[in-house]
Amino acid sequence: MQYPEPIAQLIESYMKLPGIGQKSATRLAFYTLGMDEEDVTGFAQALIAAKRDLQFCSVCGNITEADPCVICQDPSRDQTTILVVEQSKDVMSMENTREYHGLYHVLHGVLSPMDGKGPDDINIASLIKRLQENEVITEVIVATNANAEGEATAMYLARMLKPAGIKVTRLAHGLAVGSDIDYADEMTLIKAVEGRTEL
Amino acid sequence: MQYPEPIAQLIESYMKLPGIGQKSATRLAFYTLGMDEEDVTGFAQALIAAKRDLQFCSVCGNITEADPCVICQDPSRDQTTILVVEQSKDVMSMENTREYHGLYHVLHGVLSPMDGKGPDDINIASLIKRLQENEVITEVIVATNANAEGEATAMYLARMLKPAGIKVTRLAHGLAVGSDIDYADEMTLIKAVEGRTEL
């Protein structure tokens, strides 16, 4: 026996989301039936609007309503520094610290030979073009994730950009603030010792 | 800093789903941006259609497009037996066994004094009305979940219906087919011994 068509369709749609299998999709679909009409309509409209009204900034690649994005358009930001991140979400994380006032560049991925992802598959070409066109930029801070792919991408960028006389830096590795030493993994501890600072 | 309005809206909508917090909602929203236009539109339409085209069967309470539902309308089904389940999903699970050919009744919940859910909060009144109006019904199989609330609901139904001369039965407890005895909990083992059958 099949579910009635409308709910079968909805289950199928939920299953297209990452990490949601048939059981979860079914649970979500039935939950949706019990939601307020208004919430469901709002959800449907939000899906359409997000897809229709958002685009990637032609300068930095961040997700935006207007092109270029508000950060690229803001003359009060430090125009000499670009912080390179993997995803738009990471821009938000950095912005929420309120401590970084430079520009961004979103790669939309990392180098990952295992997944067949090379330099042409991520947003690197536009970063290089940007550096060539804006001689005021003096530092590129690579803020890719602290895993193998993130490191490889950082190394690749350093090798590409250093010959052009641009300072390429990487976020510090070490203990997370508030964390316990006995929960830290060995590589983190090694990096924390290497990067120790004088008190 | 805030996300652009369209994505903030979408994150908020995803957060209304059960078990999805801010982090997951953000991940899903960004994933949605990368989906095919067609899939996103289909998703939005499925949400609207599910809410618009589905209703609860006025006889059994199951989710349906047409009222009464296909099962209640099917004269070839055994009209003497009603299997009572907690949710519409459970109807599907039973139907997929292809072994049960009677009717259903969906409670949309269980008795749960802890959550303040009494007999009036679930679909019991319509079950009793149905039994009064159809004297051909001779057995009610209670197939609520095998937990405390499910058991309490089964006991309640038995107490309500037995005086009317209706046979009230409960699904058997025991070892799941294919399971190991040393993984079974004690209550299940006790029930499995109690309900042993002769070979």
CSV table of C-alpha atoms in Angstrom, one decimal:
chain,number,residue,atom,x,y,z
A,1,MET,CA,0.0,0.0,0.0
A,2,GLN,CA,1.1,3.5,-0.8
A,3,TYR,CA,0.7,6.7,1.2
A,4,PRO,CA,-1.8,9.2,-0.4
A,5,GLU,CA,0.0,11.0,-3.2
A,6,PRO,CA,0.4,14.4,-1.5
A,7,ILE,CA,2.1,12.9,1.5
A,8,ALA,CA,4.2,10.6,-0.6
A,9,GLN,CA,5.4,13.6,-2.6
A,10,LEU,CA,6.3,15.5,0.6
A,11,ILE,CA,8.2,12.5,2.0
A,12,GLU,CA,10.2,12.4,-1.2
A,13,SER,CA,11.0,16.1,-1.0
A,14,TYR,CA,12.2,15.8,2.6
A,15,MET,CA,14.3,12.8,1.6
A,16,LYS,CA,16.3,15.1,-0.7
A,17,LEU,CA,17.7,16.9,2.3
A,18,PRO,CA,21.0,15.7,3.6
A,19,GLY,CA,20.9,13.3,6.5
A,20,ILE,CA,17.2,12.6,6.2
A,21,GLY,CA,16.2,9.1,5.3
A,22,GLN,CA,12.8,7.5,4.7
A,23,LYS,CA,11.9,7.2,8.4
A,24,SER,CA,12.8,10.7,9.3
A,25,ALA,CA,11.2,12.1,6.2
A,26,THR,CA,8.0,10.3,7.0
A,27,ARG,CA,8.0,11.6,10.5
A,28,LEU,CA,8.6,15.2,9.3
A,29,ALA,CA,5.9,14.9,6.6
A,30,PHE,CA,3.3,13.8,9.2
A,31,TYR,CA,4.5,16.5,11.6
A,32,THR,CA,4.0,19.0,8.8
A,33,LEU,CA,0.3,17.9,8.4
A,34,GLY,CA,-0.2,18.8,12.0
A,35,MET,CA,1.4,22.3,11.7
A,36,ASP,CA,-0.5,25.6,11.5
A,37,GLU,CA,-1.5,26.4,7.9
A,38,GLU,CA,0.3,29.7,8.3
A,39,ASP,CA,3.6,28.0,9.2
A,40,VAL,CA,3.4,25.6,6.3
A,41,THR,CA,2.6,28.3,3.8
A,42,GLY,CA,5.5,30.4,5.3
A,43,PHE,CA,7.8,27.5,4.9
A,44,ALA,CA,6.9,27.0,1.3
A,45,GLN,CA,7.3,30.7,0.6
A,46,ALA,CA,10.7,30.8,2.4
A,47,LEU,CA,11.9,27.9,0.2
A,48,ILE,CA,10.9,29.7,-3.0
A,49,ALA,CA,12.1,33.1,-1.8
A,50,ALA,CA,15.5,31.8,-0.7
A,51,LYS,CA,16.1,30.2,-4.1
A,52,ARG,CA,14.8,33.2,-6.0
A,53,ASP,CA,16.2,36.2,-4.1
A,54,LEU,CA,19.6,35.0,-3.0
A,55,GLN,CA,22.7,34.9,-5.1
A,56,PHE,CA,26.4,34.7,-4.7
A,57,CYS,CA,28.3,38.0,-4.4
A,58,SER,CA,30.3,38.4,-7.7
A,59,VAL,CA,33.2,39.7,-5.7
A,60,CYS,CA,33.6,37.5,-2.6
A,61,GLY,CA,31.2,34.6,-3.3
A,62,ASN,CA,29.3,35.1,-0.1
A,63,ILE,CA,25.5,34.6,-0.2
A,64,THR,CA,23.7,37.9,-0.7
A,65,GLU,CA,20.5,39.6,-1.7
A,66,ALA,CA,22.3,42.5,-3.5
A,67,ASP,CA,25.4,42.1,-5.6
A,68,PRO,CA,28.0,43.0,-4.5
A,69,CYS,CA,27.2,42.0,-0.9
A,70,VAL,CA,27.0,44.5,2.0
A,71,ILE,CA,30.5,43.6,3.2
A,72,CYS,CA,32.1,44.2,-0.2
A,73,GLN,CA,30.2,47.4,-0.5
A,74,ASP,CA,31.2,48.8,2.9
A,75,PRO,CA,34.1,51.3,2.5
A,76,SER,CA,34.6,51.4,6.3
A,77,ARG,CA,36.0,47.8,6.3
A,78,ASP,CA,39.7,47.2,6.1
A,79,GLN,CA,40.4,46.8,2.4
A,80,THR,CA,43.9,45.4,2.9
A,81,THR,CA,42.9,42.0,4.3
A,82,ILE,CA,40.9,39.1,2.9
A,83,LEU,CA,39.8,36.2,5.1
A,84,VAL,CA,39.3,33.1,3.1
A,85,VAL,CA,36.6,30.7,4.3
A,86,GLU,CA,35.0,27.5,3.0
A,87,GLN,CA,31.4,28.4,3.3
A,88,SER,CA,29.1,31.4,3.7
A,89,LYS,CA,28.2,30.1,7.1
A,90,ASP,CA,31.8,30.7,8.2
A,91,VAL,CA,31.5,34.4,7.3
A,92,MET,CA,28.7,34.6,9.8
A,93,SER,CA,30.7,32.9,12.5
A,94,MET,CA,33.6,35.3,12.0
A,95,GLU,CA,31.2,38.3,11.9
A,96,ASN,CA,29.6,37.3,15.1
A,97,THR,CA,33.0,37.7,16.9
A,98,ARG,CA,32.9,41.4,16.0
A,99,GLU,CA,36.7,41.4,16.0
A,100,TYR,CA,37.5,41.0,12.3
A,101,HIS,CA,36.9,44.1,10.1
A,102,GLY,CA,38.5,43.1,6.8
A,103,LEU,CA,37.0,41.5,3.7
A,104,TYR,CA,36.1,37.9,2.9
A,105,HIS,CA,36.3,35.4,0.2
A,106,VAL,CA,34.1,32.2,0.1
A,107,LEU,CA,35.7,29.2,-1.6
A,108,HIS,CA,32.5,27.1,-1.6
A,109,GLY,CA,34.5,24.0,-0.8
A,110,VAL,CA,38.0,22.8,-0.3
A,111,LEU,CA,40.6,20.9,-2.3
A,112,SER,CA,39.8,17.3,-1.9
A,113,PRO,CA,41.6,14.9,-4.3
A,114,MET,CA,39.7,12.0,-2.8
A,115,ASP,CA,36.4,13.5,-4.0
A,116,GLY,CA,38.0,14.7,-7.3
A,117,LYS,CA,37.8,18.4,-6.2
A,118,GLY,CA,40.7,20.4,-7.6
A,119,PRO,CA,41.5,24.1,-7.7
A,120,ASP,CA,39.2,24.7,-10.6
A,121,ASP,CA,36.2,23.3,-8.7
A,122,ILE,CA,36.3,25.9,-5.9
A,123,ASN,CA,36.2,29.7,-6.0
A,124,ILE,CA,40.0,30.2,-6.2
A,125,ALA,CA,40.3,31.8,-9.7
A,126,SER,CA,38.2,34.8,-8.6
A,127,LEU,CA,40.4,35.2,-5.5
A,128,ILE,CA,43.5,35.5,-7.6
A,129,LYS,CA,41.8,37.9,-10.0
A,130,ARG,CA,40.7,40.0,-7.0
A,131,LEU,CA,44.2,40.1,-5.7
A,132,GLN,CA,45.6,41.1,-9.1
A,133,GLU,CA,43.1,43.9,-9.5
A,134,ASN,CA,43.4,45.3,-5.9
A,135,GLU,CA,47.0,46.0,-5.1
A,136,VAL,CA,46.0,47.4,-1.8
A,137,ILE,CA,45.4,43.9,-0.4
A,138,THR,CA,48.4,42.9,1.6
A,139,GLU,CA,47.3,39.9,3.7
A,140,VAL,CA,45.2,36.8,3.0
A,141,ILE,CA,44.1,34.9,6.2
A,142,VAL,CA,43.3,31.3,5.4
A,143,ALA,CA,40.4,30.2,7.7
A,144,THR,CA,39.6,26.9,6.2
A,145,ASN,CA,38.6,24.1,8.6
A,146,ALA,CA,41.3,22.5,10.7
A,147,ASN,CA,41.2,19.1,8.9
A,148,ALA,CA,43.3,17.5,6.2
A,149,GLU,CA,41.4,19.1,3.3
A,150,GLY,CA,41.4,22.5,5.0
A,151,GLU,CA,45.1,22.3,5.6
A,152,ALA,CA,45.8,21.2,2.0
A,153,THR,CA,43.8,24.1,0.7
A,154,ALA,CA,45.7,26.5,3.0
A,155,MET,CA,49.0,25.1,1.8
A,156,TYR,CA,47.9,25.4,-1.9
A,157,LEU,CA,46.8,29.0,-1.4
A,158,ALA,CA,50.1,29.9,0.3
A,159,ARG,CA,52.1,28.5,-2.5
A,160,MET,CA,50.0,30.3,-5.1
A,161,LEU,CA,49.9,33.7,-3.4
A,162,LYS,CA,53.3,34.1,-1.7
A,163,PRO,CA,55.3,34.6,-4.9
A,164,ALA,CA,53.0,37.7,-5.6
A,165,GLY,CA,54.3,39.2,-2.4
A,166,ILE,CA,51.1,38.7,-0.4
A,167,LYS,CA,51.4,37.7,3.2
A,168,VAL,CA,49.4,34.5,3.7
A,169,THR,CA,48.5,33.5,7.3
A,170,ARG,CA,46.5,30.7,8.9
A,171,LEU,CA,44.3,30.7,11.9
A,172,ALA,CA,46.1,29.4,15.0
A,173,HIS,CA,45.7,25.8,16.2
A,174,GLY,CA,45.4,25.1,19.9
A,175,LEU,CA,43.1,24.4,22.8
A,176,ALA,CA,39.6,25.6,22.4
A,177,VAL,CA,38.8,28.2,25.1
A,178,GLY,CA,37.2,26.6,28.1
A,179,SER,CA,38.3,23.1,27.1
A,180,ASP,CA,40.1,20.5,29.2
A,181,ILE,CA,43.6,19.3,28.3
A,182,ASP,CA,42.7,15.7,28.9
A,183,TYR,CA,39.9,15.9,26.3
A,184,ALA,CA,42.2,17.4,23.6
A,185,ASP,CA,43.5,15.1,21.0
A,186,GLU,CA,47.2,14.6,20.5
A,187,MET,CA,47.6,16.7,17.3
A,188,THR,CA,45.8,19.7,19.0
A,189,LEU,CA,48.1,19.4,22.0
A,190,ILE,CA,51.2,19.3,19.8
A,191,LYS,CA,50.0,22.4,17.9
A,192,ALA,CA,49.2,24.1,21.2
A,193,VAL,CA,52.7,23.5,22.5
A,194,GLU,CA,54.3,24.6,19.2
A,195,GLY,CA,52.2,27.8,19.1
A,196,ARG,CA,52.7,28.6,22.8
A,197,THR,CA,52.8,32.4,23.7
A,198,GLU,CA,54.8,34.2,26.3
A,199,LEU,CA,52.9,35.4,29.4
B,1,MET,CA,25.4,40.4,11.8
B,2,GLN,CA,22.3,38.8,10.5
B,3,TYR,CA,21.9,36.4,7.6
B,4,PRO,CA,20.2,37.9,4.5
B,5,GLU,CA,16.4,38.0,5.2
B,6,PRO,CA,15.4,35.1,2.8
B,7,ILE,CA,17.8,32.7,4.3
B,8,ALA,CA,17.0,33.8,7.9
B,9,GLN,CA,13.3,33.1,7.1
B,10,LEU,CA,14.2,29.7,5.7
B,11,ILE,CA,16.3,28.8,8.8
B,12,GLU,CA,13.4,29.8,11.0
B,13,SER,CA,11.0,27.6,9.0
B,14,TYR,CA,13.3,24.6,9.3
B,15,MET,CA,13.6,25.2,13.0
B,16,LYS,CA,9.9,24.6,13.4
B,17,LEU,CA,10.4,21.0,12.5
B,18,PRO,CA,10.8,18.5,15.3
B,19,GLY,CA,14.4,17.7,16.3
B,20,ILE,CA,15.9,20.4,14.1
B,21,GLY,CA,17.8,23.1,16.0
B,22,GLN,CA,19.6,26.2,14.8
B,23,LYS,CA,22.7,24.5,13.6
B,24,SER,CA,20.8,21.8,11.6
B,25,ALA,CA,18.4,24.4,10.3
B,26,THR,CA,21.2,26.5,9.0
B,27,ARG,CA,22.9,23.5,7.4
B,28,LEU,CA,19.6,22.6,5.7
B,29,ALA,CA,18.9,26.1,4.5
B,30,PHE,CA,22.3,26.4,2.9
B,31,TYR,CA,21.9,23.0,1.4
B,32,THR,CA,18.6,24.1,-0.1
B,33,LEU,CA,20.3,27.0,-1.8
B,34,GLY,CA,22.4,24.6,-3.6
B,35,MET,CA,19.5,22.3,-4.7
B,36,ASP,CA,18.0,22.3,-8.2
B,37,GLU,CA,15.4,25.0,-8.7
B,38,GLU,CA,13.0,22.3,-9.7
B,39,ASP,CA,13.5,20.3,-6.5
B,40,VAL,CA,13.0,23.4,-4.3
B,41,THR,CA,9.8,24.4,-6.2
B,42,GLY,CA,8.6,20.8,-5.9
B,43,PHE,CA,9.3,20.8,-2.2
B,44,ALA,CA,7.3,24.1,-1.7
B,45,GLN,CA,4.4,22.7,-3.7
B,46,ALA,CA,4.4,19.4,-1.8
B,47,LEU,CA,4.2,21.3,1.5
B,48,ILE,CA,1.2,23.3,0.2
B,49,ALA,CA,-0.5,20.3,-1.4
B,50,ALA,CA,-0.1,18.1,1.6
B,51,LYS,CA,-1.7,20.7,3.8
B,52,ARG,CA,-4.4,21.5,1.3
B,53,ASP,CA,-5.4,18.1,-0.2
B,54,LEU,CA,-5.1,15.8,2.8
B,55,GLN,CA,-7.7,15.4,5.6
B,56,PHE,CA,-8.5,12.8,8.2
B,57,CYS,CA,-11.0,10.1,7.3
B,58,SER,CA,-14.3,10.9,9.1
B,59,VAL,CA,-14.7,7.2,9.8
B,60,CYS,CA,-11.3,5.9,10.9
B,61,GLY,CA,-9.2,9.0,11.4
B,62,ASN,CA,-6.6,7.9,8.9
B,63,ILE,CA,-5.0,10.5,6.6
B,64,THR,CA,-6.6,10.5,3.2
B,65,GLU,CA,-7.3,12.5,0.1
B,66,ALA,CA,-10.9,11.3,-0.3
B,67,ASP,CA,-13.3,11.0,2.7
B,68,PRO,CA,-14.0,8.2,3.7
B,69,CYS,CA,-10.6,6.8,3.0
B,70,VAL,CA,-9.9,3.9,0.5
B,71,ILE,CA,-9.8,1.3,3.3
B,72,CYS,CA,-13.1,2.3,4.8
B,73,GLN,CA,-14.7,2.4,1.3
B,74,ASP,CA,-13.4,-1.0,0.4
B,75,PRO,CA,-16.3,-3.6,0.7
B,76,SER,CA,-13.9,-6.5,0.2
B,77,ARG,CA,-12.2,-5.9,3.6
B,78,ASP,CA,-13.2,-7.8,6.7
B,79,GLN,CA,-15.9,-5.5,8.3
B,80,THR,CA,-15.9,-7.4,11.6
B,81,THR,CA,-12.5,-6.3,12.9
B,82,ILE,CA,-11.0,-3.0,13.7
B,83,LEU,CA,-7.3,-2.6,14.4
B,84,VAL,CA,-6.6,0.5,16.6
B,85,VAL,CA,-3.3,2.3,16.1
B,86,GLU,CA,-1.7,5.4,17.4
B,87,GLN,CA,-0.8,7.1,14.2
B,88,SER,CA,-1.5,7.0,10.4
B,89,LYS,CA,2.0,5.7,9.9
B,90,ASP,CA,1.1,2.6,11.8
B,91,VAL,CA,-1.7,1.8,9.3
B,92,MET,CA,1.0,1.8,6.6
B,93,SER,CA,3.2,-0.5,8.6
B,94,MET,CA,0.3,-3.0,9.1
B,95,GLU,CA,-0.8,-2.7,5.4
B,96,ASN,CA,2.7,-3.5,4.3
B,97,THR,CA,2.5,-6.9,6.0
B,98,ARG,CA,-0.3,-7.7,3.6
B,99,GLU,CA,-1.7,-10.1,6.2
B,100,TYR,CA,-4.3,-7.9,7.9
B,101,HIS,CA,-7.5,-7.4,5.9
B,102,GLY,CA,-9.8,-5.7,8.4
B,103,LEU,CA,-10.5,-2.1,9.2
B,104,TYR,CA,-8.5,0.5,11.1
B,105,HIS,CA,-9.0,3.2,13.7
B,106,VAL,CA,-6.4,5.9,14.2
B,107,LEU,CA,-6.3,7.4,17.7
B,108,HIS,CA,-3.8,10.2,16.9
B,109,GLY,CA,-2.1,9.8,20.2
B,110,VAL,CA,-2.3,7.8,23.4
B,111,LEU,CA,-3.5,8.3,26.9
B,112,SER,CA,-0.7,10.1,28.8
B,113,PRO,CA,-1.6,11.6,32.1
B,114,MET,CA,2.0,12.9,32.4
B,115,ASP,CA,1.3,15.1,29.3
B,116,GLY,CA,-2.3,15.8,30.4
B,117,LYS,CA,-3.7,13.7,27.6
B,118,GLY,CA,-7.0,12.0,28.6
B,119,PRO,CA,-9.6,10.0,26.6
B,120,ASP,CA,-11.1,13.2,25.2
B,121,ASP,CA,-7.9,14.3,23.7
B,122,ILE,CA,-7.5,11.3,21.4
B,123,ASN,CA,-9.8,9.8,18.8
B,124,ILE,CA,-11.7,7.4,21.1
B,125,ALA,CA,-15.2,8.9,21.0
B,126,SER,CA,-15.5,8.2,17.3
B,127,LEU,CA,-14.4,4.6,17.9
B,128,ILE,CA,-17.1,4.0,20.4
B,129,LYS,CA,-19.7,5.7,18.1
B,130,ARG,CA,-18.5,3.5,15.2
B,131,LEU,CA,-18.9,0.3,17.3
B,132,GLN,CA,-22.4,1.4,18.3
B,133,GLU,CA,-23.4,2.1,14.8
B,134,ASN,CA,-21.9,-1.1,13.2
B,135,GLU,CA,-23.1,-4.1,15.1
B,136,VAL,CA,-21.2,-6.4,12.7
B,137,ILE,CA,-17.9,-5.5,14.4
B,138,THR,CA,-16.9,-8.2,16.8
B,139,GLU,CA,-13.3,-7.7,17.5
B,140,VAL,CA,-11.1,-4.7,18.3
B,141,ILE,CA,-7.3,-5.4,18.1
B,142,VAL,CA,-5.4,-2.8,20.1
B,143,ALA,CA,-2.1,-2.1,18.3
B,144,THR,CA,-0.8,0.8,20.3
B,145,ASN,CA,3.0,0.9,20.9
B,146,ALA,CA,4.5,-1.5,23.4
B,147,ASN,CA,5.3,1.2,26.0
B,148,ALA,CA,3.6,2.4,29.2
B,149,GLU,CA,1.3,4.8,27.4
B,150,GLY,CA,0.4,2.3,24.8
B,151,GLU,CA,-0.4,-0.3,27.4
B,152,ALA,CA,-2.5,2.1,29.5
B,153,THR,CA,-4.4,3.0,26.4
B,154,ALA,CA,-5.0,-0.7,25.6
B,155,MET,CA,-6.2,-1.3,29.1
B,156,TYR,CA,-8.6,1.7,29.0
B,157,LEU,CA,-10.1,0.5,25.6
B,158,ALA,CA,-10.5,-3.0,26.9
B,159,ARG,CA,-12.4,-1.7,30.0
B,160,MET,CA,-14.6,0.5,27.8
B,161,LEU,CA,-15.4,-2.0,25.1
B,162,LYS,CA,-15.7,-5.4,26.8
B,163,PRO,CA,-19.0,-4.6,28.6
B,164,ALA,CA,-20.5,-4.1,25.1
B,165,GLY,CA,-19.6,-7.7,24.3
B,166,ILE,CA,-16.8,-6.8,21.9
B,167,LYS,CA,-13.7,-9.0,21.9
B,168,VAL,CA,-10.7,-6.8,22.6
B,169,THR,CA,-7.3,-8.2,21.8
B,170,ARG,CA,-3.7,-6.9,22.0
B,171,LEU,CA,-0.7,-7.5,19.8
B,172,ALA,CA,1.6,-10.2,21.2
B,173,HIS,CA,4.7,-9.3,23.0
B,174,GLY,CA,7.8,-11.3,22.5
B,175,LEU,CA,11.2,-11.5,20.8
B,176,ALA,CA,11.5,-9.6,17.5
B,177,VAL,CA,12.0,-12.1,14.6
B,178,GLY,CA,15.7,-12.4,13.9
B,179,SER,CA,16.7,-11.0,17.3
B,180,ASP,CA,19.2,-12.4,19.8
B,181,ILE,CA,18.0,-13.5,23.3
B,182,ASP,CA,20.9,-11.8,24.9
B,183,TYR,CA,20.0,-8.5,23.4
B,184,ALA,CA,16.4,-8.7,24.6
B,185,ASP,CA,15.4,-6.7,27.7
B,186,GLU,CA,14.0,-8.5,30.7
B,187,MET,CA,10.3,-7.5,30.3
B,188,THR,CA,10.4,-8.7,26.7
B,189,LEU,CA,11.8,-12.0,27.8
B,190,ILE,CA,9.2,-12.4,30.6
B,191,LYS,CA,6.5,-11.6,28.0
B,192,ALA,CA,8.0,-14.1,25.5
B,193,VAL,CA,8.0,-16.9,28.1
B,194,GLU,CA,4.4,-16.0,29.2
B,195,GLY,CA,3.2,-16.0,25.6
B,196,ARG,CA,5.1,-19.2,24.5
B,197,THR,CA,3.4,-21.3,21.9
B,198,GLU,CA,3.4,-25.1,21.5
B,199,LEU,CA,5.5,-26.5,18.6
